[in-house]
mmCIF file of C-alpha atoms (C1' of nucleotides) and ligand atoms in Angstrom:
data_model
loop_
_atom_site.group_PDB
_atom_site.id
_atom_site.type_symbol
_atom_site.label_atom_id
_atom_site.label_comp_id
_atom_site.label_asym_id
_atom_site.label_seq_id
_atom_site.Cartn_x
_atom_site.Cartn_y
_atom_site.Cartn_z
ATOM 1 C CA UNK A 1 66.465 50.998 9.124
ATOM 2 C CA UNK A 2 66.035 47.853 9.944
ATOM 3 C CA UNK A 3 69.707 46.257 11.864
ATOM 4 C CA UNK A 4 68.827 43.101 10.292
ATOM 5 C CA UNK A 5 68.350 44.342 6.798
ATOM 6 C CA UNK A 6 71.584 46.929 6.823
ATOM 7 C CA UNK A 7 73.462 43.376 7.983
ATOM 8 C CA UNK A 8 72.826 41.768 4.370
ATOM 9 C CA UNK A 9 72.988 44.668 2.080
ATOM 10 C CA UNK A 10 76.076 44.776 3.786
ATOM 11 C CA UNK A 11 77.031 41.299 2.755
ATOM 12 C CA UNK A 12 75.441 41.116 -1.036
ATOM 13 C CA UNK A 13 77.827 44.408 -1.604
ATOM 14 C CA UNK A 14 81.235 42.710 -0.361
ATOM 15 C CA UNK A 15 80.196 39.510 -2.759
ATOM 16 C CA UNK A 16 79.739 41.785 -5.342
ATOM 17 C CA UNK A 17 83.584 43.860 -4.382
ATOM 18 C CA UNK A 18 84.855 39.864 -3.952
ATOM 19 C CA UNK A 19 83.997 39.455 -8.494
ATOM 20 C CA UNK A 20 84.782 43.373 -8.821
ATOM 21 C CA UNK A 21 81.623 44.056 -9.782
ATOM 22 C CA UNK A 22 80.157 47.393 -9.219
ATOM 23 C CA UNK A 23 77.918 47.602 -6.553
ATOM 24 C CA UNK A 24 74.462 48.601 -7.707
ATOM 25 C CA UNK A 25 70.676 49.120 -6.564
ATOM 26 C CA UNK A 26 69.563 46.216 -9.160
ATOM 27 C CA UNK A 27 72.295 43.721 -8.550
ATOM 28 C CA UNK A 28 71.841 44.518 -4.740
ATOM 29 C CA UNK A 29 69.011 43.995 -4.685
ATOM 30 C CA UNK A 30 68.736 40.387 -6.693
ATOM 31 C CA UNK A 31 71.839 39.207 -5.507
ATOM 32 C CA UNK A 32 69.282 39.852 -2.235
ATOM 33 C CA UNK A 33 66.401 37.300 -3.158
ATOM 34 C CA UNK A 34 68.640 34.169 -4.042
ATOM 35 C CA UNK A 35 70.095 34.330 -1.218
ATOM 36 C CA UNK A 36 66.557 34.921 0.631
ATOM 37 C CA UNK A 37 65.591 32.164 -0.353
ATOM 38 C CA UNK A 38 67.104 27.959 -0.836
ATOM 39 C CA UNK A 39 65.466 28.047 -4.077
ATOM 40 C CA UNK A 40 65.770 28.548 -8.397
ATOM 41 C CA UNK A 41 65.097 32.574 -9.906
ATOM 42 C CA UNK A 42 64.077 32.179 -13.310
ATOM 43 C CA UNK A 43 64.248 36.324 -15.250
ATOM 44 C CA UNK A 44 60.011 35.975 -14.588
ATOM 45 C CA UNK A 45 59.980 34.965 -11.166
ATOM 46 C CA UNK A 46 63.095 37.570 -10.058
ATOM 47 C CA UNK A 47 60.380 40.456 -12.534
ATOM 48 C CA UNK A 48 57.402 39.831 -10.240
ATOM 49 C CA UNK A 49 59.249 39.410 -6.848
ATOM 50 C CA UNK A 50 61.353 43.360 -7.292
ATOM 51 C CA UNK A 51 58.191 44.814 -8.938
ATOM 52 C CA UNK A 52 58.988 47.704 -11.738
ATOM 53 C CA UNK A 53 61.602 48.255 -10.136
ATOM 54 C CA UNK A 54 63.853 48.030 -12.597
ATOM 55 C CA UNK A 55 63.981 47.532 -16.347
ATOM 56 C CA UNK A 56 63.661 44.011 -17.357
ATOM 57 C CA UNK A 57 66.411 44.153 -19.078
ATOM 58 C CA UNK A 58 67.698 45.511 -16.901
ATOM 59 C CA UNK A 59 67.258 42.047 -15.085
ATOM 60 C CA UNK A 60 68.826 39.815 -18.062
ATOM 61 C CA UNK A 61 72.329 41.006 -18.512
ATOM 62 C CA UNK A 62 72.244 41.371 -14.310
ATOM 63 C CA UNK A 63 71.654 37.283 -14.110
ATOM 64 C CA UNK A 64 74.110 37.033 -17.528
ATOM 65 C CA UNK A 65 76.743 38.960 -15.363
ATOM 66 C CA UNK A 66 76.217 37.096 -12.178
ATOM 67 C CA UNK A 67 76.910 33.573 -14.346
ATOM 68 C CA UNK A 68 79.825 34.888 -15.883
ATOM 69 C CA UNK A 69 81.460 35.593 -13.028
ATOM 70 C CA UNK A 70 80.553 32.059 -12.078
ATOM 71 C CA UNK A 71 78.324 34.044 -8.304
ATOM 72 C CA UNK A 72 75.005 32.426 -9.973
ATOM 73 C CA UNK A 73 74.618 29.247 -12.231
ATOM 74 C CA UNK A 74 71.695 28.307 -15.506
ATOM 75 C CA UNK A 75 69.289 25.033 -15.337
ATOM 76 C CA UNK A 76 67.771 23.528 -18.251
ATOM 77 C CA UNK A 77 63.814 23.529 -18.025
ATOM 78 C CA UNK A 78 60.985 21.159 -19.606
ATOM 79 C CA UNK A 79 59.317 24.115 -19.655
ATOM 80 C CA UNK A 80 60.984 27.245 -21.790
ATOM 81 C CA UNK A 81 62.485 29.214 -19.107
ATOM 82 C CA UNK A 82 65.419 29.652 -17.754
ATOM 83 C CA UNK A 83 66.504 29.240 -13.824
ATOM 84 C CA UNK A 84 69.407 30.858 -11.882
ATOM 85 C CA UNK A 85 71.164 29.170 -8.432
ATOM 86 C CA UNK A 86 73.879 30.122 -6.669
ATOM 87 C CA UNK A 87 76.534 28.650 -7.533
ATOM 88 C CA UNK A 88 79.370 27.305 -4.386
ATOM 89 C CA UNK A 89 82.480 27.955 -3.664
ATOM 90 C CA UNK A 90 84.155 25.776 -6.972
ATOM 91 C CA UNK A 91 83.334 28.518 -9.549
ATOM 92 C CA UNK A 92 84.254 31.431 -10.345
ATOM 93 C CA UNK A 93 84.635 34.020 -13.304
ATOM 94 C CA UNK A 94 84.906 32.458 -16.410
ATOM 95 C CA UNK A 95 84.461 28.668 -15.378
ATOM 96 C CA UNK A 96 81.692 26.166 -13.424
ATOM 97 C CA UNK A 97 81.746 23.425 -12.321
ATOM 98 C CA UNK A 98 78.392 22.194 -10.865
ATOM 99 C CA UNK A 99 78.286 18.350 -9.303
ATOM 100 C CA UNK A 100 75.311 18.122 -8.139
ATOM 101 C CA UNK A 101 71.531 17.588 -9.623
ATOM 102 C CA UNK A 102 68.536 19.475 -9.424
ATOM 103 C CA UNK A 103 64.854 18.424 -8.286
ATOM 104 C CA UNK A 104 61.666 20.200 -9.756
ATOM 105 C CA UNK A 105 58.944 19.470 -8.127
ATOM 106 C CA UNK A 106 55.636 19.261 -10.432
ATOM 107 C CA UNK A 107 53.631 20.871 -7.155
ATOM 108 C CA UNK A 108 54.578 22.871 -5.913
ATOM 109 C CA UNK A 109 57.435 23.524 -9.253
ATOM 110 C CA UNK A 110 60.301 24.972 -6.832
ATOM 111 C CA UNK A 111 64.003 23.700 -8.517
ATOM 112 C CA UNK A 112 66.554 23.673 -5.629
ATOM 113 C CA UNK A 113 69.616 22.113 -6.332
ATOM 114 C CA UNK A 114 70.787 19.146 -4.314
ATOM 115 C CA UNK A 115 74.165 19.652 -3.335
ATOM 116 C CA UNK A 116 74.130 16.291 -0.925
ATOM 117 C CA UNK A 117 73.459 14.309 -4.330
ATOM 118 C CA UNK A 118 76.777 14.026 -6.855
ATOM 119 C CA UNK A 119 75.438 13.537 -10.422
ATOM 120 C CA UNK A 120 76.888 9.603 -11.112
ATOM 121 C CA UNK A 121 78.848 9.546 -14.572
ATOM 122 C CA UNK A 122 77.484 8.050 -18.203
ATOM 123 C CA UNK A 123 79.236 5.786 -19.800
ATOM 124 C CA UNK A 124 78.099 6.929 -23.143
ATOM 125 C CA UNK A 125 78.819 4.585 -26.934
ATOM 126 C CA UNK A 126 82.394 5.148 -28.499
ATOM 127 C CA UNK A 127 82.805 8.477 -30.358
ATOM 128 C CA UNK A 128 80.375 10.258 -27.770
ATOM 129 C CA UNK A 129 82.534 12.672 -25.846
ATOM 130 C CA UNK A 130 80.684 13.946 -22.990
ATOM 131 C CA UNK A 131 81.602 17.443 -21.636
ATOM 132 C CA UNK A 132 78.767 18.024 -19.127
ATOM 133 C CA UNK A 133 76.244 16.574 -17.413
ATOM 134 C CA UNK A 134 73.117 17.328 -16.129
ATOM 135 C CA UNK A 135 70.165 15.309 -14.149
ATOM 136 C CA UNK A 136 67.111 16.130 -13.365
ATOM 137 C CA UNK A 137 64.648 14.926 -11.395
ATOM 138 C CA UNK A 138 61.166 15.323 -11.190
ATOM 139 C CA UNK A 139 58.065 14.874 -8.348
ATOM 140 C CA UNK A 140 57.103 16.314 -5.363
ATOM 141 C CA UNK A 141 59.393 18.151 -3.090
ATOM 142 C CA UNK A 142 60.054 18.296 0.916
ATOM 143 C CA UNK A 143 57.757 20.281 1.729
ATOM 144 C CA UNK A 144 55.322 19.373 -0.334
ATOM 145 C CA UNK A 145 55.846 15.588 0.880
ATOM 146 C CA UNK A 146 54.972 16.540 4.208
ATOM 147 C CA UNK A 147 51.920 18.742 4.170
ATOM 148 C CA UNK A 148 50.518 16.053 2.078
ATOM 149 C CA UNK A 149 50.967 14.091 5.044
ATOM 150 C CA UNK A 150 48.961 16.328 7.094
ATOM 151 C CA UNK B 1 55.234 9.598 -58.119
ATOM 152 C CA UNK B 2 58.646 8.070 -56.933
ATOM 153 C CA UNK B 3 58.231 4.549 -55.728
ATOM 154 C CA UNK B 4 60.108 5.056 -52.468
ATOM 155 C CA UNK B 5 57.947 8.312 -50.965
ATOM 156 C CA UNK B 6 54.837 6.280 -51.861
ATOM 157 C CA UNK B 7 56.336 4.080 -49.367
ATOM 158 C CA UNK B 8 56.982 6.458 -46.891
ATOM 159 C CA UNK B 9 53.703 8.252 -47.344
ATOM 160 C CA UNK B 10 51.713 4.307 -47.025
ATOM 161 C CA UNK B 11 53.839 4.108 -43.550
ATOM 162 C CA UNK B 12 53.253 7.187 -41.570
ATOM 163 C CA UNK B 13 49.588 6.888 -42.740
ATOM 164 C CA UNK B 14 49.098 3.550 -40.434
ATOM 165 C CA UNK B 15 51.573 4.585 -37.981
ATOM 166 C CA UNK B 16 48.914 7.420 -37.185
ATOM 167 C CA UNK B 17 45.283 5.420 -38.015
ATOM 168 C CA UNK B 18 47.166 3.106 -35.191
ATOM 169 C CA UNK B 19 47.007 5.826 -33.469
ATOM 170 C CA UNK B 20 43.038 6.189 -34.289
ATOM 171 C CA UNK B 21 45.141 9.788 -35.643
ATOM 172 C CA UNK B 22 43.098 11.726 -38.508
ATOM 173 C CA UNK B 23 45.534 11.531 -41.919
ATOM 174 C CA UNK B 24 46.325 15.183 -42.368
ATOM 175 C CA UNK B 25 48.549 16.615 -45.034
ATOM 176 C CA UNK B 26 49.902 17.954 -42.174
ATOM 177 C CA UNK B 27 50.665 15.096 -39.466
ATOM 178 C CA UNK B 28 52.294 13.284 -42.306
ATOM 179 C CA UNK B 29 54.558 15.658 -42.936
ATOM 180 C CA UNK B 30 56.010 16.130 -40.355
ATOM 181 C CA UNK B 31 55.616 12.815 -39.160
ATOM 182 C CA UNK B 32 57.502 11.718 -41.900
ATOM 183 C CA UNK B 33 60.471 14.275 -40.737
ATOM 184 C CA UNK B 34 61.445 12.238 -37.741
ATOM 185 C CA UNK B 35 61.251 9.295 -39.557
ATOM 186 C CA UNK B 36 63.663 10.406 -42.174
ATOM 187 C CA UNK B 37 66.452 11.718 -39.996
ATOM 188 C CA UNK B 38 67.667 9.700 -36.417
ATOM 189 C CA UNK B 39 67.803 12.961 -34.547
ATOM 190 C CA UNK B 40 65.050 15.478 -32.411
ATOM 191 C CA UNK B 41 63.844 18.312 -33.582
ATOM 192 C CA UNK B 42 62.998 20.976 -32.348
ATOM 193 C CA UNK B 43 59.180 23.562 -33.715
ATOM 194 C CA UNK B 44 62.152 25.634 -34.606
ATOM 195 C CA UNK B 45 63.931 22.988 -37.162
ATOM 196 C CA UNK B 46 60.406 21.860 -38.085
ATOM 197 C CA UNK B 47 59.556 25.577 -39.359
ATOM 198 C CA UNK B 48 61.994 25.888 -41.500
ATOM 199 C CA UNK B 49 62.192 21.331 -42.968
ATOM 200 C CA UNK B 50 58.541 22.514 -44.111
ATOM 201 C CA UNK B 51 58.748 26.042 -45.039
ATOM 202 C CA UNK B 52 54.766 27.866 -45.511
ATOM 203 C CA UNK B 53 53.246 25.297 -46.095
ATOM 204 C CA UNK B 54 51.333 25.118 -42.803
ATOM 205 C CA UNK B 55 51.143 27.350 -40.132
ATOM 206 C CA UNK B 56 52.566 28.053 -36.626
ATOM 207 C CA UNK B 57 50.251 27.273 -35.659
ATOM 208 C CA UNK B 58 49.584 24.005 -36.806
ATOM 209 C CA UNK B 59 53.141 22.625 -36.200
ATOM 210 C CA UNK B 60 52.691 23.132 -32.789
ATOM 211 C CA UNK B 61 48.742 21.038 -31.901
ATOM 212 C CA UNK B 62 50.615 18.397 -34.328
ATOM 213 C CA UNK B 63 53.338 18.006 -32.074
ATOM 214 C CA UNK B 64 52.013 18.714 -29.111
ATOM 215 C CA UNK B 65 49.177 15.440 -30.594
ATOM 216 C CA UNK B 66 51.993 13.025 -31.012
ATOM 217 C CA UNK B 67 53.182 13.591 -27.899
ATOM 218 C CA UNK B 68 50.069 13.037 -26.358
ATOM 219 C CA UNK B 69 49.175 9.829 -28.259
ATOM 220 C CA UNK B 70 52.530 9.029 -27.259
ATOM 221 C CA UNK B 71 53.696 8.727 -31.454
ATOM 222 C CA UNK B 72 57.083 11.040 -29.921
ATOM 223 C CA UNK B 73 58.118 12.671 -26.405
ATOM 224 C CA UNK B 74 59.896 16.339 -25.553
ATOM 225 C CA UNK B 75 63.976 16.811 -23.885
ATOM 226 C CA UNK B 76 64.504 19.618 -21.887
ATOM 227 C CA UNK B 77 67.088 21.780 -22.692
ATOM 228 C CA UNK B 78 69.226 25.026 -22.277
ATOM 229 C CA UNK B 79 68.564 26.984 -25.108
ATOM 230 C CA UNK B 80 64.570 27.125 -24.404
ATOM 231 C CA UNK B 81 62.589 25.098 -27.226
ATOM 232 C CA UNK B 82 61.331 22.394 -26.934
ATOM 233 C CA UNK B 83 62.688 19.539 -28.852
ATOM 234 C CA UNK B 84 61.017 16.427 -29.717
ATOM 235 C CA UNK B 85 61.716 13.220 -30.779
ATOM 236 C CA UNK B 86 60.427 9.901 -31.264
ATOM 237 C CA UNK B 87 59.009 6.928 -28.964
ATOM 238 C CA UNK B 88 60.338 3.826 -29.084
ATOM 239 C CA UNK B 89 57.645 0.935 -28.765
ATOM 240 C CA UNK B 90 56.040 1.031 -24.696
ATOM 241 C CA UNK B 91 54.938 4.613 -24.756
ATOM 242 C CA UNK B 92 51.262 4.950 -26.226
ATOM 243 C CA UNK B 93 48.224 6.609 -25.021
ATOM 244 C CA UNK B 94 48.574 9.253 -22.520
ATOM 245 C CA UNK B 95 51.309 7.594 -20.906
ATOM 246 C CA UNK B 96 55.311 8.124 -21.580
ATOM 247 C CA UNK B 97 57.714 6.126 -19.471
ATOM 248 C CA UNK B 98 61.586 6.160 -20.982
ATOM 249 C CA UNK B 99 65.147 5.030 -19.659
ATOM 250 C CA UNK B 100 67.454 6.494 -22.189
ATOM 251 C CA UNK B 101 69.217 9.243 -21.555
ATOM 252 C CA UNK B 102 69.884 12.648 -24.304
ATOM 253 C CA UNK B 103 72.858 13.863 -25.817
ATOM 254 C CA UNK B 104 73.683 16.948 -27.355
ATOM 255 C CA UNK B 105 76.334 17.666 -29.917
ATOM 256 C CA UNK B 106 77.866 21.450 -28.502
ATOM 257 C CA UNK B 107 79.561 21.388 -32.648
ATOM 258 C CA UNK B 108 76.441 20.312 -34.027
ATOM 259 C CA UNK B 109 73.943 21.712 -32.370
ATOM 260 C CA UNK B 110 71.840 18.338 -32.506
ATOM 261 C CA UNK B 111 69.948 16.195 -30.548
ATOM 262 C CA UNK B 112 70.414 13.119 -30.374
ATOM 263 C CA UNK B 113 68.044 9.892 -27.801
ATOM 264 C CA UNK B 114 71.183 7.103 -26.572
ATOM 265 C CA UNK B 115 68.932 4.849 -26.326
ATOM 266 C CA UNK B 116 71.565 2.249 -24.922
ATOM 267 C CA UNK B 117 72.323 4.448 -22.241
ATOM 268 C CA UNK B 118 69.398 3.455 -19.692
ATOM 269 C CA UNK B 119 69.328 6.591 -16.561
ATOM 270 C CA UNK B 120 71.021 5.162 -13.016
ATOM 271 C CA UNK B 121 68.965 5.744 -10.267
ATOM 272 C CA UNK B 122 69.425 8.310 -8.650
ATOM 273 C CA UNK B 123 69.455 8.184 -4.440
ATOM 274 C CA UNK B 124 67.584 11.260 -3.044
ATOM 275 C CA UNK B 125 67.763 12.405 0.162
ATOM 276 C CA UNK B 126 65.124 11.611 2.337
ATOM 277 C CA UNK B 127 60.934 13.612 1.796
ATOM 278 C CA UNK B 128 61.625 14.244 -1.681
ATOM 279 C CA UNK B 129 59.635 11.889 -4.467
ATOM 280 C CA UNK B 130 60.882 11.380 -7.528
ATOM 281 C CA UNK B 131 58.976 10.466 -10.335
ATOM 282 C CA UNK B 132 61.223 11.048 -13.361
ATOM 283 C CA UNK B 133 64.736 11.111 -14.072
ATOM 284 C CA UNK B 134 66.241 13.099 -17.743
ATOM 285 C CA UNK B 135 70.145 13.364 -17.708
ATOM 286 C CA UNK B 136 71.288 15.441 -20.222
ATOM 287 C CA UNK B 137 74.949 14.591 -21.718
ATOM 288 C CA UNK B 138 76.453 17.160 -23.705
ATOM 289 C CA UNK B 139 79.562 17.725 -25.376
ATOM 290 C CA UNK B 140 80.585 16.358 -29.041
ATOM 291 C CA UNK B 141 78.781 13.669 -30.558
ATOM 292 C CA UNK B 142 79.811 11.017 -32.815
ATOM 293 C CA UNK B 143 80.011 12.842 -36.403
ATOM 294 C CA UNK B 144 81.277 15.668 -35.030
ATOM 295 C CA UNK B 145 84.289 13.545 -33.232
ATOM 296 C CA UNK B 146 85.148 12.140 -36.840
ATOM 297 C CA UNK B 147 85.492 14.880 -38.602
ATOM 298 C CA UNK B 148 87.789 17.101 -35.934
ATOM 299 C CA UNK B 149 89.972 12.981 -36.227
ATOM 300 C CA UNK B 150 90.304 13.718 -40.370
ATOM 301 C "C1'" DA C 1 29.511 8.339 -53.666
ATOM 302 C "C1'" DC C 2 27.046 11.657 -50.854
ATOM 303 C "C1'" DT C 3 26.684 14.079 -47.005
ATOM 304 C "C1'" DA C 4 26.021 15.246 -41.915
ATOM 305 C "C1'" DA C 5 29.100 14.779 -38.477
ATOM 306 C "C1'" DA C 6 33.500 15.961 -35.211
ATOM 307 C "C1'" DA C 7 37.478 16.495 -35.912
ATOM 308 C "C1'" DT C 8 41.462 19.811 -38.257
ATOM 309 C "C1'" DA C 9 43.888 23.386 -39.530
ATOM 310 C "C1'" DG C 10 44.811 28.305 -39.731
ATOM 311 C "C1'" DC C 11 44.025 32.972 -38.466
ATOM 312 C "C1'" DA C 12 44.218 37.530 -35.973
ATOM 313 C "C1'" DA C 13 45.858 38.440 -31.348
ATOM 314 C "C1'" DC C 14 48.416 37.637 -27.531
ATOM 315 C "C1'" DA C 15 51.578 36.084 -24.243
ATOM 316 C "C1'" DT C 16 56.454 35.342 -22.614
ATOM 317 C "C1'" DA C 17 61.115 34.916 -22.983
ATOM 318 C "C1'" DG C 18 65.298 36.826 -24.434
ATOM 319 C "C1'" DT C 19 68.551 40.691 -27.444
ATOM 320 C "C1'" DT C 20 70.819 44.447 -29.384
ATOM 321 C "C1'" DG C 21 72.056 49.387 -29.931
ATOM 322 C "C1'" DC C 22 72.709 53.695 -27.981
ATOM 323 C "C1'" DA C 23 71.483 58.326 -25.326
ATOM 324 C "C1'" DA C 24 70.985 59.190 -20.126
ATOM 325 C "C1'" DA C 25 72.559 57.629 -15.322
ATOM 326 C "C1'" DA C 26 75.270 56.158 -11.796
ATOM 327 C "C1'" DA C 27 79.621 54.111 -9.988
ATOM 328 C "C1'" DT C 28 84.184 54.069 -9.932
ATOM 329 C "C1'" DC C 29 88.766 56.046 -10.012
ATOM 330 C "C1'" DA C 30 91.652 59.435 -9.350
ATOM 331 C "C1'" DT D 1 85.523 66.352 -7.000
ATOM 332 C "C1'" DG D 2 85.490 66.035 -11.915
ATOM 333 C "C1'" DA D 3 87.083 62.387 -15.982
ATOM 334 C "C1'" DT D 4 86.930 57.705 -17.069
ATOM 335 C "C1'" DT D 5 83.911 53.912 -17.485
ATOM 336 C "C1'" DT D 6 80.635 50.952 -16.458
ATOM 337 C "C1'" DT D 7 75.952 50.695 -16.392
ATOM 338 C "C1'" DT D 8 71.083 51.221 -16.438
ATOM 339 C "C1'" DG D 9 66.328 52.586 -18.964
ATOM 340 C "C1'" DC D 10 63.859 52.826 -22.943
ATOM 341 C "C1'" DA D 11 62.301 51.072 -27.757
ATOM 342 C "C1'" DA D 12 62.785 48.003 -30.744
ATOM 343 C "C1'" DC D 13 63.040 44.166 -32.614
ATOM 344 C "C1'" DT D 14 63.117 38.278 -32.838
ATOM 345 C "C1'" DA D 15 61.598 33.959 -30.605
ATOM 346 C "C1'" DT D 16 58.897 31.375 -28.731
ATOM 347 C "C1'" DG D 17 54.521 29.547 -27.487
ATOM 348 C "C1'" DT D 18 49.177 30.004 -26.607
ATOM 349 C "C1'" DT D 19 44.187 31.011 -27.189
ATOM 350 C "C1'" DG D 20 39.481 31.764 -29.684
ATOM 351 C "C1'" DC D 21 36.712 31.240 -33.717
ATOM 352 C "C1'" DT D 22 35.868 30.156 -37.915
ATOM 353 C "C1'" DA D 23 37.022 28.398 -42.486
ATOM 354 C "C1'" DT D 24 38.218 23.458 -44.527
ATOM 355 C "C1'" DT D 25 39.258 18.534 -43.865
ATOM 356 C "C1'" DT D 26 38.586 13.791 -42.934
ATOM 357 C "C1'" DT D 27 35.692 10.740 -41.273
ATOM 358 C "C1'" DA D 28 31.849 7.469 -40.708
ATOM 359 C "C1'" DG D 29 27.159 6.411 -42.297
ATOM 360 C "C1'" DT D 30 24.139 5.731 -45.940
HETATM 361 MN MN1 MN E 1 72.588 23.866 -8.817
HETATM 362 MN MN1 MN E 2 63.869 10.794 -26.238
HETATM 363 ZN ZN1 ZN E 3 56.741 20.946 -3.966
HETATM 364 ZN ZN1 ZN E 4 78.107 16.770 -33.254
#
DNA sequence: ACTAAAATAGCAACATAGTTGCAAAAATCA
DNA sequence: TGATTTTTGCAACTATGTTGCTATTTTAGT
């Protein structure tokens, strides 16, 4: 067993226990996928990455559990596939508080949380009571801009 | 034939001809649905409203055609069902230009274009090239706020 | 108004996304 | 370790969306 993998395994196990979640193979694997890369993942992307190790339903339920516990959050999209990304510390069991925007690259199709960019206050006409604001920016991401320039 | 219906029929026919679109029963009916109410419509909502008069595929293709021609635009969502709403004059064949935000009521589940609310400029970190900004506000709409107060 | 060409609609089949009930398996706890 | 609780896998189902092909409708020219 390589020491790096062992370290990550310990980390995800700790994370799960901290949320009082049973530590199972699927939860460890899926949580690790999120930790291993900076972007957001859709159910389909996860299915591709883990192969047929886990049932589709298990993946759906795992994602829902993570959302419920404030481990990950959902990101709306224009292509009918919900993306999920890791939450920061402010989120917890039963509550999410996000003030960042999301960026979707039209070239590589990755979705990123831009934690540095705070959602501005949107002033609505009389009568509308806002609860949550989602900002979705589409364009070309850092990586794709750089590789186009070379 | 009631004069009101005849007048609307003439209107949608004119609209379609103005876009050099063949005037068909499905296109007239679906365009009329959008003109008859202020909100956005999903494929499913349209299917319910028109019953089984048109094939599902026809509805999908009609919506796509309208989007292509700049008659309607899509609205991203968190529930995996694309909504469509009428465009204003600025959009046309092959191009959309929208600067308004969208409001989704968590009570009545209607989606509205808030044309009065202009999307603010979002400043991104270096390297990201924005192309389009979508703002989705969730909360309670005008109607639902009023009826709750009574 | 009639006809040929072009566009559109309907059908079937498929693909992807997501849900639910239930029994088997695994994780937790004592 | 063994009982209890939780999670998983399977099957079946719904919703959403696409594609290829043929029949029908629309359009445009006469
Ligand atoms: Mn995010
Ligand atoms: Mn709109
Ligand atoms: Zn990119
Ligand atoms: Zn409402």
